[in-house]
PDB file of N, CA, C and O in Angstrom:
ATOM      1  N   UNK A 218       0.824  -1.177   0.000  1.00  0.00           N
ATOM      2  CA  UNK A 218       0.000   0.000   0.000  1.00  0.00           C
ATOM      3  C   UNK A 218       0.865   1.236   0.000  1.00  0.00           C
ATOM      4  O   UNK A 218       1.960   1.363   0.547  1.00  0.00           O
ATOM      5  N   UNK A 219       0.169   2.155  -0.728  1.00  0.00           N
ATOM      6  CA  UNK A 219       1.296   3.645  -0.899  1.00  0.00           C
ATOM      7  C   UNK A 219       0.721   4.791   0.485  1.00  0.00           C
ATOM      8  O   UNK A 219      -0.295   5.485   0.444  1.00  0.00           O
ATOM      9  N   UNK A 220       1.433   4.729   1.304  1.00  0.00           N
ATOM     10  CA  UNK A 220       1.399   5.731   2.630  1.00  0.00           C
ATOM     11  C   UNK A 220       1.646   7.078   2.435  1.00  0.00           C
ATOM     12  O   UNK A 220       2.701   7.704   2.341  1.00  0.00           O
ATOM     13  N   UNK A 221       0.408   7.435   2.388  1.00  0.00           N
ATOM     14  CA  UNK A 221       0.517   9.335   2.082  1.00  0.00           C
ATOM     15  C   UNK A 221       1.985   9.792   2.931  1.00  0.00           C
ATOM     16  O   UNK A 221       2.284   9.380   4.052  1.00  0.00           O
ATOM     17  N   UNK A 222       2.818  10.763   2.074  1.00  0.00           N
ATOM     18  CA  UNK A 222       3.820  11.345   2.644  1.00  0.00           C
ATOM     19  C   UNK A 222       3.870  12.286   3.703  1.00  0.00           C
ATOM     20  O   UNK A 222       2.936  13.080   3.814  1.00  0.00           O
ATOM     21  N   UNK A 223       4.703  12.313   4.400  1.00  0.00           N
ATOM     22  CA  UNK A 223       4.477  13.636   5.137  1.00  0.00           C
ATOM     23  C   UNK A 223       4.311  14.844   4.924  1.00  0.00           C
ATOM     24  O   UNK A 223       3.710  15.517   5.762  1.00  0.00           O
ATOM     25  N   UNK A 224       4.766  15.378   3.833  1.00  0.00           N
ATOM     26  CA  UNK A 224       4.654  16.353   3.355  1.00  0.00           C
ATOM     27  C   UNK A 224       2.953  16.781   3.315  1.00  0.00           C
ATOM     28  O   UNK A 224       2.592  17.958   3.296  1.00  0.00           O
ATOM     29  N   UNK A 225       2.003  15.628   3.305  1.00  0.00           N
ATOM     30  CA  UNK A 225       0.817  16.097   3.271  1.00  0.00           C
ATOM     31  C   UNK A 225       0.238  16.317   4.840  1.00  0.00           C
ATOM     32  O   UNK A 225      -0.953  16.114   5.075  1.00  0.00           O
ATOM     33  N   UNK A 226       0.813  16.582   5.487  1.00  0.00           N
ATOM     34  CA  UNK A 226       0.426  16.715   6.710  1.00  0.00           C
ATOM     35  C   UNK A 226      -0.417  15.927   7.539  1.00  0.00           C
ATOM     36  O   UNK A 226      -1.074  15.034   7.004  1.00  0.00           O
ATOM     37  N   UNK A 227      -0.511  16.141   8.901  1.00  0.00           N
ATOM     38  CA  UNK A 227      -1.628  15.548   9.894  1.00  0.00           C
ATOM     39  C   UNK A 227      -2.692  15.975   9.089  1.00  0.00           C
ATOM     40  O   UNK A 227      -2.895  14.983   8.389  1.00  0.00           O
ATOM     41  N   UNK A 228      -3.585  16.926   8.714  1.00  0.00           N
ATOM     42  CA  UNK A 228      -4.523  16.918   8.066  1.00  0.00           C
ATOM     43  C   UNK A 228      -5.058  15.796   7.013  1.00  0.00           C
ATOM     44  O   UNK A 228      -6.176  15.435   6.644  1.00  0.00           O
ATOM     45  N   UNK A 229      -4.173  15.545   6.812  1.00  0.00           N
ATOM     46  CA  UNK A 229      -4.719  14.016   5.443  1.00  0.00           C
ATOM     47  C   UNK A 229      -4.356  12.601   6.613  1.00  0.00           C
ATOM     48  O   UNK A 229      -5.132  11.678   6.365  1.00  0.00           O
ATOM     49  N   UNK A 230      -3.725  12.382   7.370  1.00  0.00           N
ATOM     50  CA  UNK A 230      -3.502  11.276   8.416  1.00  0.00           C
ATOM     51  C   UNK A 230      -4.699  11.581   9.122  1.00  0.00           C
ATOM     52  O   UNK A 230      -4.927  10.526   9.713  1.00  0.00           O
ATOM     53  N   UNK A 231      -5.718  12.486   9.460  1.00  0.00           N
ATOM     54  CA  UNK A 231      -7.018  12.318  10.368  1.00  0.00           C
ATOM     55  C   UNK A 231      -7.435  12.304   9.351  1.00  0.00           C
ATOM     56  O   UNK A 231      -8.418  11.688   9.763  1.00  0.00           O
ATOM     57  N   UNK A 232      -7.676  12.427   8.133  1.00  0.00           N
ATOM     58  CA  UNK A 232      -9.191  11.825   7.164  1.00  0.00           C
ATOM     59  C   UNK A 232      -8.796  10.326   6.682  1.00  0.00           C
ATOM     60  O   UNK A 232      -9.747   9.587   6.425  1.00  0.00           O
ATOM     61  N   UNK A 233      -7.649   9.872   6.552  1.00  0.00           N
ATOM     62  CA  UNK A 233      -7.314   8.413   6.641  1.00  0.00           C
ATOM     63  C   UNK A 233      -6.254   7.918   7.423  1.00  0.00           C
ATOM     64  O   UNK A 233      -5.069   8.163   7.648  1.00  0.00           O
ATOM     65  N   UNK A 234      -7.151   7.117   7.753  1.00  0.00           N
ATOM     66  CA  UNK A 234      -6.495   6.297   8.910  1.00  0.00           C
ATOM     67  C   UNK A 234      -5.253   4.995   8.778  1.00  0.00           C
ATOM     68  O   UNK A 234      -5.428   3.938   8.171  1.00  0.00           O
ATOM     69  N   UNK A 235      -3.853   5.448   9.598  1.00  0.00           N
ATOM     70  CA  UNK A 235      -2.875   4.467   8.947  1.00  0.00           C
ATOM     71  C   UNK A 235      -3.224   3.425   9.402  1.00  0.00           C
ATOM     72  O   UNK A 235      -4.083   2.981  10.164  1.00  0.00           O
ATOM     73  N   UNK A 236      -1.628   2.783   8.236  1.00  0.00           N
ATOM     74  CA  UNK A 236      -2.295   1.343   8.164  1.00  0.00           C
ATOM     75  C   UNK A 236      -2.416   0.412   9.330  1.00  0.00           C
ATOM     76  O   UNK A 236      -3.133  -0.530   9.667  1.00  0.00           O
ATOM     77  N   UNK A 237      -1.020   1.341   9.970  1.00  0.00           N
ATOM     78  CA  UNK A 237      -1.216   0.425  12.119  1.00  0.00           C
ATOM     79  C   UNK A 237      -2.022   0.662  12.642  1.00  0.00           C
ATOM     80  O   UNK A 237      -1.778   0.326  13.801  1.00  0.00           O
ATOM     81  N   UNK A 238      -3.118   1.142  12.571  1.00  0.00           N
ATOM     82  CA  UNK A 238      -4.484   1.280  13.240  1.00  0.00           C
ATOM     83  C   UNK A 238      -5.195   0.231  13.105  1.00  0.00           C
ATOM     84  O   UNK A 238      -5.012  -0.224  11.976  1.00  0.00           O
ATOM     85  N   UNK A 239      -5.874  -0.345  13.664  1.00  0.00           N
ATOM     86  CA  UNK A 239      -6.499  -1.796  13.905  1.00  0.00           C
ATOM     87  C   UNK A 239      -7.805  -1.721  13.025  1.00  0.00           C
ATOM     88  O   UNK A 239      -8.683  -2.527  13.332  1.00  0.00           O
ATOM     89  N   UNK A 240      -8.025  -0.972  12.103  1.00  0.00           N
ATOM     90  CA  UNK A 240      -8.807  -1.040  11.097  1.00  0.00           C
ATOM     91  C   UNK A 240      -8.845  -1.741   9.838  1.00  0.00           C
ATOM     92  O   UNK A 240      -7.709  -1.755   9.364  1.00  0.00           O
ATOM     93  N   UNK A 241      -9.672  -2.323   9.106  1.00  0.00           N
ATOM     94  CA  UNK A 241      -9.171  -3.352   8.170  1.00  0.00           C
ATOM     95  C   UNK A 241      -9.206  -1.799   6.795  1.00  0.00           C
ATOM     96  O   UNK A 241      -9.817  -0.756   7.024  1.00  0.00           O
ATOM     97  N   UNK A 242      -8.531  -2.022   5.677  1.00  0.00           N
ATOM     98  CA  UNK A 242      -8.386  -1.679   4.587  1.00  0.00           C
ATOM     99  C   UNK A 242     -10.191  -1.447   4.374  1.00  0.00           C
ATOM    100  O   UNK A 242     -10.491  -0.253   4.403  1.00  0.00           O
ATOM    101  N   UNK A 243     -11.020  -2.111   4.234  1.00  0.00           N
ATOM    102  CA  UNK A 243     -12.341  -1.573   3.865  1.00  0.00           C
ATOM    103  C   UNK A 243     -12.827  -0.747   5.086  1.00  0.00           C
ATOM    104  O   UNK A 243     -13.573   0.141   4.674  1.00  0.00           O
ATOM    105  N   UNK A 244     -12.718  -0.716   6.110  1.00  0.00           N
ATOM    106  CA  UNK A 244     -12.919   0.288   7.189  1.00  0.00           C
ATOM    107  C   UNK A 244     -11.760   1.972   6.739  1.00  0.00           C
ATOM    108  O   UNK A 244     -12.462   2.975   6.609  1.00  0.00           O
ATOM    109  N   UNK A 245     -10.827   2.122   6.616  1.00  0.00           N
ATOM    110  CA  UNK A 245      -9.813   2.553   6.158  1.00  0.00           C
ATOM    111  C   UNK A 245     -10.644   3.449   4.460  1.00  0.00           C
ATOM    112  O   UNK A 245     -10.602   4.628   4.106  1.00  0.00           O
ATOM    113  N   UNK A 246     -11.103   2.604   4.005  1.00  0.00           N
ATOM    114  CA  UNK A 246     -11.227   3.521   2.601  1.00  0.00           C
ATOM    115  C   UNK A 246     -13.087   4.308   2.668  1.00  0.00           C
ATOM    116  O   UNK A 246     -13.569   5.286   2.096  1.00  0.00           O
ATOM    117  N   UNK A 247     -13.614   3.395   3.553  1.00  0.00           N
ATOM    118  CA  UNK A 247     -14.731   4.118   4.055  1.00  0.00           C
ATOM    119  C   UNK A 247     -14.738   5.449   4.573  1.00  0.00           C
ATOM    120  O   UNK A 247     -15.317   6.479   4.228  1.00  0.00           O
ATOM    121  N   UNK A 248     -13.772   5.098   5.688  1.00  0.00           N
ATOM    122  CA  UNK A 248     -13.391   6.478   6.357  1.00  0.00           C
ATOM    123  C   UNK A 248     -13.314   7.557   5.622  1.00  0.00           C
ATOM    124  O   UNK A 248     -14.031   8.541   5.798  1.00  0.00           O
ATOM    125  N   UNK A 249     -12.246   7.431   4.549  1.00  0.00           N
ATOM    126  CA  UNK A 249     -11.487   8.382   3.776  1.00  0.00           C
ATOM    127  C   UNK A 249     -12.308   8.725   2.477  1.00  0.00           C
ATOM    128  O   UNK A 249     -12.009   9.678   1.757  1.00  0.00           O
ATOM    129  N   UNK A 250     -13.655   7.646   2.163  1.00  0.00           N
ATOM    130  CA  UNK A 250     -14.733   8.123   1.323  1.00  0.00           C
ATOM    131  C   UNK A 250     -15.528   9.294   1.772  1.00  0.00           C
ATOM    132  O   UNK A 250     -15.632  10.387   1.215  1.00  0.00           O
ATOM    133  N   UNK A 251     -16.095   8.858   2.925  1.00  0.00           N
ATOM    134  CA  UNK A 251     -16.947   9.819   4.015  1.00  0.00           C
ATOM    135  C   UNK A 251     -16.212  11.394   4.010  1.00  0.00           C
ATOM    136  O   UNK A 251     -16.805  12.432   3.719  1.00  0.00           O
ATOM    137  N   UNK A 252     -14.976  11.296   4.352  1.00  0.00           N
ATOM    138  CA  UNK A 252     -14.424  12.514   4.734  1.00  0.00           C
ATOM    139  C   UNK A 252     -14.342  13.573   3.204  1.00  0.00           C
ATOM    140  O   UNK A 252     -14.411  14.784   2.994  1.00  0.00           O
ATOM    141  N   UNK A 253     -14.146  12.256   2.296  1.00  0.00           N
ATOM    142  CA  UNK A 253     -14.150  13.752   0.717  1.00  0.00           C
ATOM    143  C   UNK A 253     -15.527  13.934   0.395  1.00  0.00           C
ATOM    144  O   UNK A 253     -15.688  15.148   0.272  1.00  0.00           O
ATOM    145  N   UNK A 254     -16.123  13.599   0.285  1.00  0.00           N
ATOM    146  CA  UNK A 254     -17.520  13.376  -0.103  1.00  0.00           C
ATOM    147  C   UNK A 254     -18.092  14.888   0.005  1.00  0.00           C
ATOM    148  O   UNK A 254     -18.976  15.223  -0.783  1.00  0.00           O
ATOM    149  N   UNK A 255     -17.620  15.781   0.940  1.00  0.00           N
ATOM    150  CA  UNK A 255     -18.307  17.131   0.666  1.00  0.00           C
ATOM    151  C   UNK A 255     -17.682  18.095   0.917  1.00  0.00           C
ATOM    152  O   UNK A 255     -17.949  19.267   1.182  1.00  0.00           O
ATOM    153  N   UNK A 256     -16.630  17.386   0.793  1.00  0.00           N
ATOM    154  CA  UNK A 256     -15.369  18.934   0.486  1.00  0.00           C
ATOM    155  C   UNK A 256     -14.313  19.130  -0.450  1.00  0.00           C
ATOM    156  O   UNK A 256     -13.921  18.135  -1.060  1.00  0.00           O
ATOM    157  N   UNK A 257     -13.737  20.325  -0.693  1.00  0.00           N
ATOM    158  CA  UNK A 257     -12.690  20.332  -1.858  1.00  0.00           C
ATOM    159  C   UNK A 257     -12.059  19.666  -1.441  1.00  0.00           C
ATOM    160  O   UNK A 257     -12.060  19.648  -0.210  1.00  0.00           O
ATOM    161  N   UNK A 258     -11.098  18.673  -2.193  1.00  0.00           N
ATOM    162  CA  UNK A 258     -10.397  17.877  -2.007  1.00  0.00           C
ATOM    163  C   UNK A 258      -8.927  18.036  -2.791  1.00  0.00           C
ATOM    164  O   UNK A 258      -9.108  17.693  -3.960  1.00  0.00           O
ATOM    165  N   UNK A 259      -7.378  18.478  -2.544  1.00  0.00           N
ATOM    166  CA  UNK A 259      -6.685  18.514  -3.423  1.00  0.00           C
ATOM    167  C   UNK A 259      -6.449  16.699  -3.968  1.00  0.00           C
ATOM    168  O   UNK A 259      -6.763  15.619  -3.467  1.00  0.00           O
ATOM    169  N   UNK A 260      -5.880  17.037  -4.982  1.00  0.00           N
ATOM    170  CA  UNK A 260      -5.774  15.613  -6.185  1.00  0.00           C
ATOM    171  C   UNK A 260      -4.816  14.821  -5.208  1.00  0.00           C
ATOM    172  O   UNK A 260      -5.066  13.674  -5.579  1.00  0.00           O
ATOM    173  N   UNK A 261      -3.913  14.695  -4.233  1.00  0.00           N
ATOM    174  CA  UNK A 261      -3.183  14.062  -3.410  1.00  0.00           C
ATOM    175  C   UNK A 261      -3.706  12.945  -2.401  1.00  0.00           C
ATOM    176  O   UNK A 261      -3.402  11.770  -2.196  1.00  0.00           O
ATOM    177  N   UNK A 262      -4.812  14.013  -1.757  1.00  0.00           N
ATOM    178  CA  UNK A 262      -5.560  13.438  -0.958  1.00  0.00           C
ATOM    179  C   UNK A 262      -6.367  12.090  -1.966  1.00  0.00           C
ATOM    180  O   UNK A 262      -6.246  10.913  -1.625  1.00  0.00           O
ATOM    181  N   UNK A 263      -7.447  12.651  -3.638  1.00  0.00           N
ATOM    182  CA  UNK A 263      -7.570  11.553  -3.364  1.00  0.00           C
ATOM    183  C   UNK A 263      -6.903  10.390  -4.200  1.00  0.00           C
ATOM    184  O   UNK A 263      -7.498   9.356  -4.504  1.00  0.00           O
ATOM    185  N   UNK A 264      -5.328  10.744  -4.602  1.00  0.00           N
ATOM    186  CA  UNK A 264      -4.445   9.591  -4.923  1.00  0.00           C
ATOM    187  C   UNK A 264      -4.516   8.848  -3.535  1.00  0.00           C
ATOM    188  O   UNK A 264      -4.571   7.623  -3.651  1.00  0.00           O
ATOM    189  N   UNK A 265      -4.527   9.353  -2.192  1.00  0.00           N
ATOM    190  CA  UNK A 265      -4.389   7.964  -1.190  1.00  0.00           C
ATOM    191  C   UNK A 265      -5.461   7.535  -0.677  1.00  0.00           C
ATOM    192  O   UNK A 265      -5.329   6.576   0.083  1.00  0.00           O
ATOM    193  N   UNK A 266      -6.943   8.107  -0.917  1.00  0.00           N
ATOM    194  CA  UNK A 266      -8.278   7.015  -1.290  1.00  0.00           C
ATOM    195  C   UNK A 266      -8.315   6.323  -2.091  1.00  0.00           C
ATOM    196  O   UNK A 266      -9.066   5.349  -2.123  1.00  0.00           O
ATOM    197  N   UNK A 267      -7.504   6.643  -2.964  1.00  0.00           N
ATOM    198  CA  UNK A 267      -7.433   5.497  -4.206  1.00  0.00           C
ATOM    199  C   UNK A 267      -6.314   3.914  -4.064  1.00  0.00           C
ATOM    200  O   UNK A 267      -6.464   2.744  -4.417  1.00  0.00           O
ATOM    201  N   UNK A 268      -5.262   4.644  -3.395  1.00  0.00           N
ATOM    202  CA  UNK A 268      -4.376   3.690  -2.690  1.00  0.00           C
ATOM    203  C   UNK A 268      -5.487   2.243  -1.749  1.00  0.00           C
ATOM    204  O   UNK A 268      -5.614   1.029  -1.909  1.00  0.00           O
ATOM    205  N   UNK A 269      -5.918   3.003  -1.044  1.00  0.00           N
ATOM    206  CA  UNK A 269      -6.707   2.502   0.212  1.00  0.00           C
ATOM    207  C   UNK A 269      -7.656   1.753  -0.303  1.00  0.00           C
ATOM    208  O   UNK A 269      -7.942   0.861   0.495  1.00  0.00           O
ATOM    209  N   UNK A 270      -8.508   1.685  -1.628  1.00  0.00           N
ATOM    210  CA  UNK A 270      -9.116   1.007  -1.849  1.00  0.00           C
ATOM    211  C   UNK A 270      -8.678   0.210  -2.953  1.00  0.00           C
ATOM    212  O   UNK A 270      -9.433  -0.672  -3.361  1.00  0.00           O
ATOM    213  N   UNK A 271      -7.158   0.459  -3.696  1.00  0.00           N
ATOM    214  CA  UNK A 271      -6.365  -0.920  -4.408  1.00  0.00           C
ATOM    215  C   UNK A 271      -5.650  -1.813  -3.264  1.00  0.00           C
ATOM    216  O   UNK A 271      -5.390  -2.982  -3.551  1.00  0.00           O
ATOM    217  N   UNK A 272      -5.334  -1.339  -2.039  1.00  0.00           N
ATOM    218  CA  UNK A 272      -5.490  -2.027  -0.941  1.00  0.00           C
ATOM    219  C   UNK A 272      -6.535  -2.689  -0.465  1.00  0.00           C
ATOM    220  O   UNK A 272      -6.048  -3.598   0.208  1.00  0.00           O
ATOM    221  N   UNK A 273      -7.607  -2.754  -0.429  1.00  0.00           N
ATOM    222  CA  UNK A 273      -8.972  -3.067  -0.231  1.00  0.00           C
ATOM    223  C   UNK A 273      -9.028  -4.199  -1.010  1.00  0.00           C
ATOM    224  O   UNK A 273      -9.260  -5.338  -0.606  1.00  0.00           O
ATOM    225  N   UNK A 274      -8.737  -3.736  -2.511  1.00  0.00           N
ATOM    226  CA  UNK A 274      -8.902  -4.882  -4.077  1.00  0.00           C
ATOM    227  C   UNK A 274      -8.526  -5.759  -4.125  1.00  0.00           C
ATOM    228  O   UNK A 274      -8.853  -6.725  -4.815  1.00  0.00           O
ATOM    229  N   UNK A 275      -7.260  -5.549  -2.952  1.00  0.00           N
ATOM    230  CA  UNK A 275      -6.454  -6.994  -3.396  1.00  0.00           C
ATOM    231  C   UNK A 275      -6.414  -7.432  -1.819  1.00  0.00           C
ATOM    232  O   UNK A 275      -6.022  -8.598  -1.782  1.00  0.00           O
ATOM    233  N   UNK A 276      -6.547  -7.177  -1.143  1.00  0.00           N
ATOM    234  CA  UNK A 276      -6.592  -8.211   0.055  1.00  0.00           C
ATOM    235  C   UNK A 276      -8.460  -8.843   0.452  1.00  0.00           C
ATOM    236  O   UNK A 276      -8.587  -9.757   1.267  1.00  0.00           O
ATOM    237  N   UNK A 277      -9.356  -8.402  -0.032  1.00  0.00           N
ATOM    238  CA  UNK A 277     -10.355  -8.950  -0.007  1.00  0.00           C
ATOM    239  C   UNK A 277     -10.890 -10.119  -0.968  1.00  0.00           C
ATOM    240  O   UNK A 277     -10.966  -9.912  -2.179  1.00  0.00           O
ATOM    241  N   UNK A 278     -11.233 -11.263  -0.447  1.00  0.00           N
ATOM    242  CA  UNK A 278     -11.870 -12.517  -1.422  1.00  0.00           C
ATOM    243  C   UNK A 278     -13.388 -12.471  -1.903  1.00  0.00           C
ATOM    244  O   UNK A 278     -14.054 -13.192  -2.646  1.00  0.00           O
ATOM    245  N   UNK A 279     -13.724 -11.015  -0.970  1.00  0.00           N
ATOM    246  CA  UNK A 279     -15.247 -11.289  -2.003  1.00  0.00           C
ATOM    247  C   UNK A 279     -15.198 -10.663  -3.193  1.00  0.00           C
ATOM    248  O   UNK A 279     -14.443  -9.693  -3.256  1.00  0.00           O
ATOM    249  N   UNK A 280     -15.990 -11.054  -4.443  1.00  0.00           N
ATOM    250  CA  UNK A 280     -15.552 -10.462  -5.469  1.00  0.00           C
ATOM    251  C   UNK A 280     -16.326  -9.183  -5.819  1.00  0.00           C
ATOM    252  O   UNK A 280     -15.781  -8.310  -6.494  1.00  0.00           O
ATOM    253  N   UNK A 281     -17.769  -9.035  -5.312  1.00  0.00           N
ATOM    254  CA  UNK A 281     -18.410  -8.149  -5.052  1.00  0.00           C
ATOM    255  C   UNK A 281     -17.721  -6.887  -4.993  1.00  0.00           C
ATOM    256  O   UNK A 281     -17.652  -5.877  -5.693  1.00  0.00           O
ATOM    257  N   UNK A 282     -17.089  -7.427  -3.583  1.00  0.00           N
ATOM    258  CA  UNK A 282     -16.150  -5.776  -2.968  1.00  0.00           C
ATOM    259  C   UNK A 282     -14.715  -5.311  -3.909  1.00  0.00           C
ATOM    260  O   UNK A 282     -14.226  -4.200  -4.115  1.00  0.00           O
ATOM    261  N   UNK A 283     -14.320  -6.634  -4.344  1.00  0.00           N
ATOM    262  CA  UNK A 283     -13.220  -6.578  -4.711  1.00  0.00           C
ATOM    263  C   UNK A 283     -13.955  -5.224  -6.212  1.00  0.00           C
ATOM    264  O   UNK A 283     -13.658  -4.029  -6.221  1.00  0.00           O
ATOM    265  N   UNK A 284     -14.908  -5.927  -7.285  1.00  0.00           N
ATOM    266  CA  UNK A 284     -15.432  -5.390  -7.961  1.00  0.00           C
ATOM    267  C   UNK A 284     -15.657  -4.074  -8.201  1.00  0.00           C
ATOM    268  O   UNK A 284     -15.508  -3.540  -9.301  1.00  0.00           O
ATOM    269  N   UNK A 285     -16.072  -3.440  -7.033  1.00  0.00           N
ATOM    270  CA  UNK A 285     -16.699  -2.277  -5.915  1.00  0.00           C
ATOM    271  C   UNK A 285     -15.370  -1.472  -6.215  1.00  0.00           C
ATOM    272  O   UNK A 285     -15.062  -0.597  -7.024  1.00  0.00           O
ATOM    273  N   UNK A 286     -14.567  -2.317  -4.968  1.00  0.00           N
ATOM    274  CA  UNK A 286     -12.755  -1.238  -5.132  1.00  0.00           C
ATOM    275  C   UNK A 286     -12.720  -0.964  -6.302  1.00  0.00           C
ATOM    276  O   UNK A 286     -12.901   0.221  -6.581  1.00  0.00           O
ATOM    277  N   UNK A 287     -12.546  -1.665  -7.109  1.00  0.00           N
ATOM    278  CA  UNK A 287     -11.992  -1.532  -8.431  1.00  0.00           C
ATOM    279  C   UNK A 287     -12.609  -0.406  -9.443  1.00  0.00           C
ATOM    280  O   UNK A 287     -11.881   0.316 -10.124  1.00  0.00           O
ATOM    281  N   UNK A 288     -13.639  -0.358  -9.458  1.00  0.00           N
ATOM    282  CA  UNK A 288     -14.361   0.873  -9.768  1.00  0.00           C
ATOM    283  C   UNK A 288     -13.988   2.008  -9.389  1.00  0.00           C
ATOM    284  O   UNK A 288     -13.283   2.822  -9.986  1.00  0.00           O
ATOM    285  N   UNK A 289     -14.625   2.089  -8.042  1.00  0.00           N
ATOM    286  CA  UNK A 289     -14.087   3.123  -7.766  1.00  0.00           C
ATOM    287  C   UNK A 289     -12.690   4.104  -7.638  1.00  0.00           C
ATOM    288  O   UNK A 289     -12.619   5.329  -7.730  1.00  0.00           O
ATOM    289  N   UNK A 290     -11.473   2.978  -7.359  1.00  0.00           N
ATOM    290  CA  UNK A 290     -10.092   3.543  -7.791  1.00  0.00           C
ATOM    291  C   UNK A 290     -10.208   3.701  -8.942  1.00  0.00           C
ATOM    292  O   UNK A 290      -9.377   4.567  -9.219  1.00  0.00           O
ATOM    293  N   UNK A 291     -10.859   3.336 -10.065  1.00  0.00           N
ATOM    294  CA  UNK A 291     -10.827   4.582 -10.986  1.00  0.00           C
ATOM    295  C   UNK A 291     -11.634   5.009 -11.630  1.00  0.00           C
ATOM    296  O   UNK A 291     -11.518   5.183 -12.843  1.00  0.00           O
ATOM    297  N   UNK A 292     -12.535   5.245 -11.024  1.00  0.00           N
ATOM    298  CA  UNK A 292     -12.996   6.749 -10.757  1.00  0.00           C
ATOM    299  C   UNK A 292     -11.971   7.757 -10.487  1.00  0.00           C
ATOM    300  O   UNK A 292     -11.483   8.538 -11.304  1.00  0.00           O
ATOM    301  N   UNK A 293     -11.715   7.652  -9.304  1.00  0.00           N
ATOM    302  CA  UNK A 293     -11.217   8.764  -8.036  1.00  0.00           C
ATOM    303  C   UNK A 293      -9.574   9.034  -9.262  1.00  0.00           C
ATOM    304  O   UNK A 293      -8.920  10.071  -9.368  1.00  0.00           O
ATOM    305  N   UNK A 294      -9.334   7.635 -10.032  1.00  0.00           N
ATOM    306  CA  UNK A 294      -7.968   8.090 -10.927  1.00  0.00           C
ATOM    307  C   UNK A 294      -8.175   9.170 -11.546  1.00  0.00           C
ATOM    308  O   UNK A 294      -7.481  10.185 -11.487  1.00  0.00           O
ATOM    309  N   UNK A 295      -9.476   8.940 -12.379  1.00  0.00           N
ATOM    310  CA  UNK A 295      -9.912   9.721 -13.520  1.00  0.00           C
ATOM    311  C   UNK A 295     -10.175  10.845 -12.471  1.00  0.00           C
ATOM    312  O   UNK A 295      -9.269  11.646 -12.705  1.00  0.00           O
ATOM    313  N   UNK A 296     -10.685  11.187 -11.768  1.00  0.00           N
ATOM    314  CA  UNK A 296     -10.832  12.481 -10.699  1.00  0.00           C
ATOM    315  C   UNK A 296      -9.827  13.444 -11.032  1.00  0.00           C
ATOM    316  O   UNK A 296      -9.902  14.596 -11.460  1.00  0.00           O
ATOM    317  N   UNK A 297      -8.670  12.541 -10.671  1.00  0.00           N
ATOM    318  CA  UNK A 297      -7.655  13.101 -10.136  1.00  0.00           C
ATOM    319  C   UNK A 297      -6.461  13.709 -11.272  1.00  0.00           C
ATOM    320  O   UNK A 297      -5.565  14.536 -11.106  1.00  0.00           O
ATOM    321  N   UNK A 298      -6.882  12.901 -12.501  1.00  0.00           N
ATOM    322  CA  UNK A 298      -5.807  13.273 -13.601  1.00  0.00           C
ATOM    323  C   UNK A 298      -6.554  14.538 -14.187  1.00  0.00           C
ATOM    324  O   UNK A 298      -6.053  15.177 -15.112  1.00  0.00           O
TER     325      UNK A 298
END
């Protein structure tokens, strides 16, 4: 998984939650859905919602969700380019 840099500050580490936090990857990209959902968002922030849910893609066996991730990381690609 790609770990937002520091350079993006505590501000982007409280809208997603790292990965040592006892949260699974689909808890993790929820979070970080919720939090853009109604605000400007620079394109950084959501390269690491997008991270969080190709993390999501590939450690989950349902295919549903897996399906789900996959969409939506790109989306949020196309967002972002």
């Amino acid at each position: 998984m790609t770990t937002p840099s520091r350079a993006l500050g505590q501000g982007v580490a409280s809208l997603i939650p790292a990965p040592a936090d006892s949260l699974s990857a689909a808890a993790r990209a929820r979070a970080a859905l919720a939090a853009v959902q109604t605000a400007s968002i620079p394109i950084v922030v959501l390269d690491g919602v997008a991270a969080l849910l190709e993390e999501l893609e590939h450690s989950t066996e349902d295919e549903e969700i897996r399906d789900a991730a996959r969409d939506a990381t790109a989306y949020l690609r196309r967002a972002a380019s």
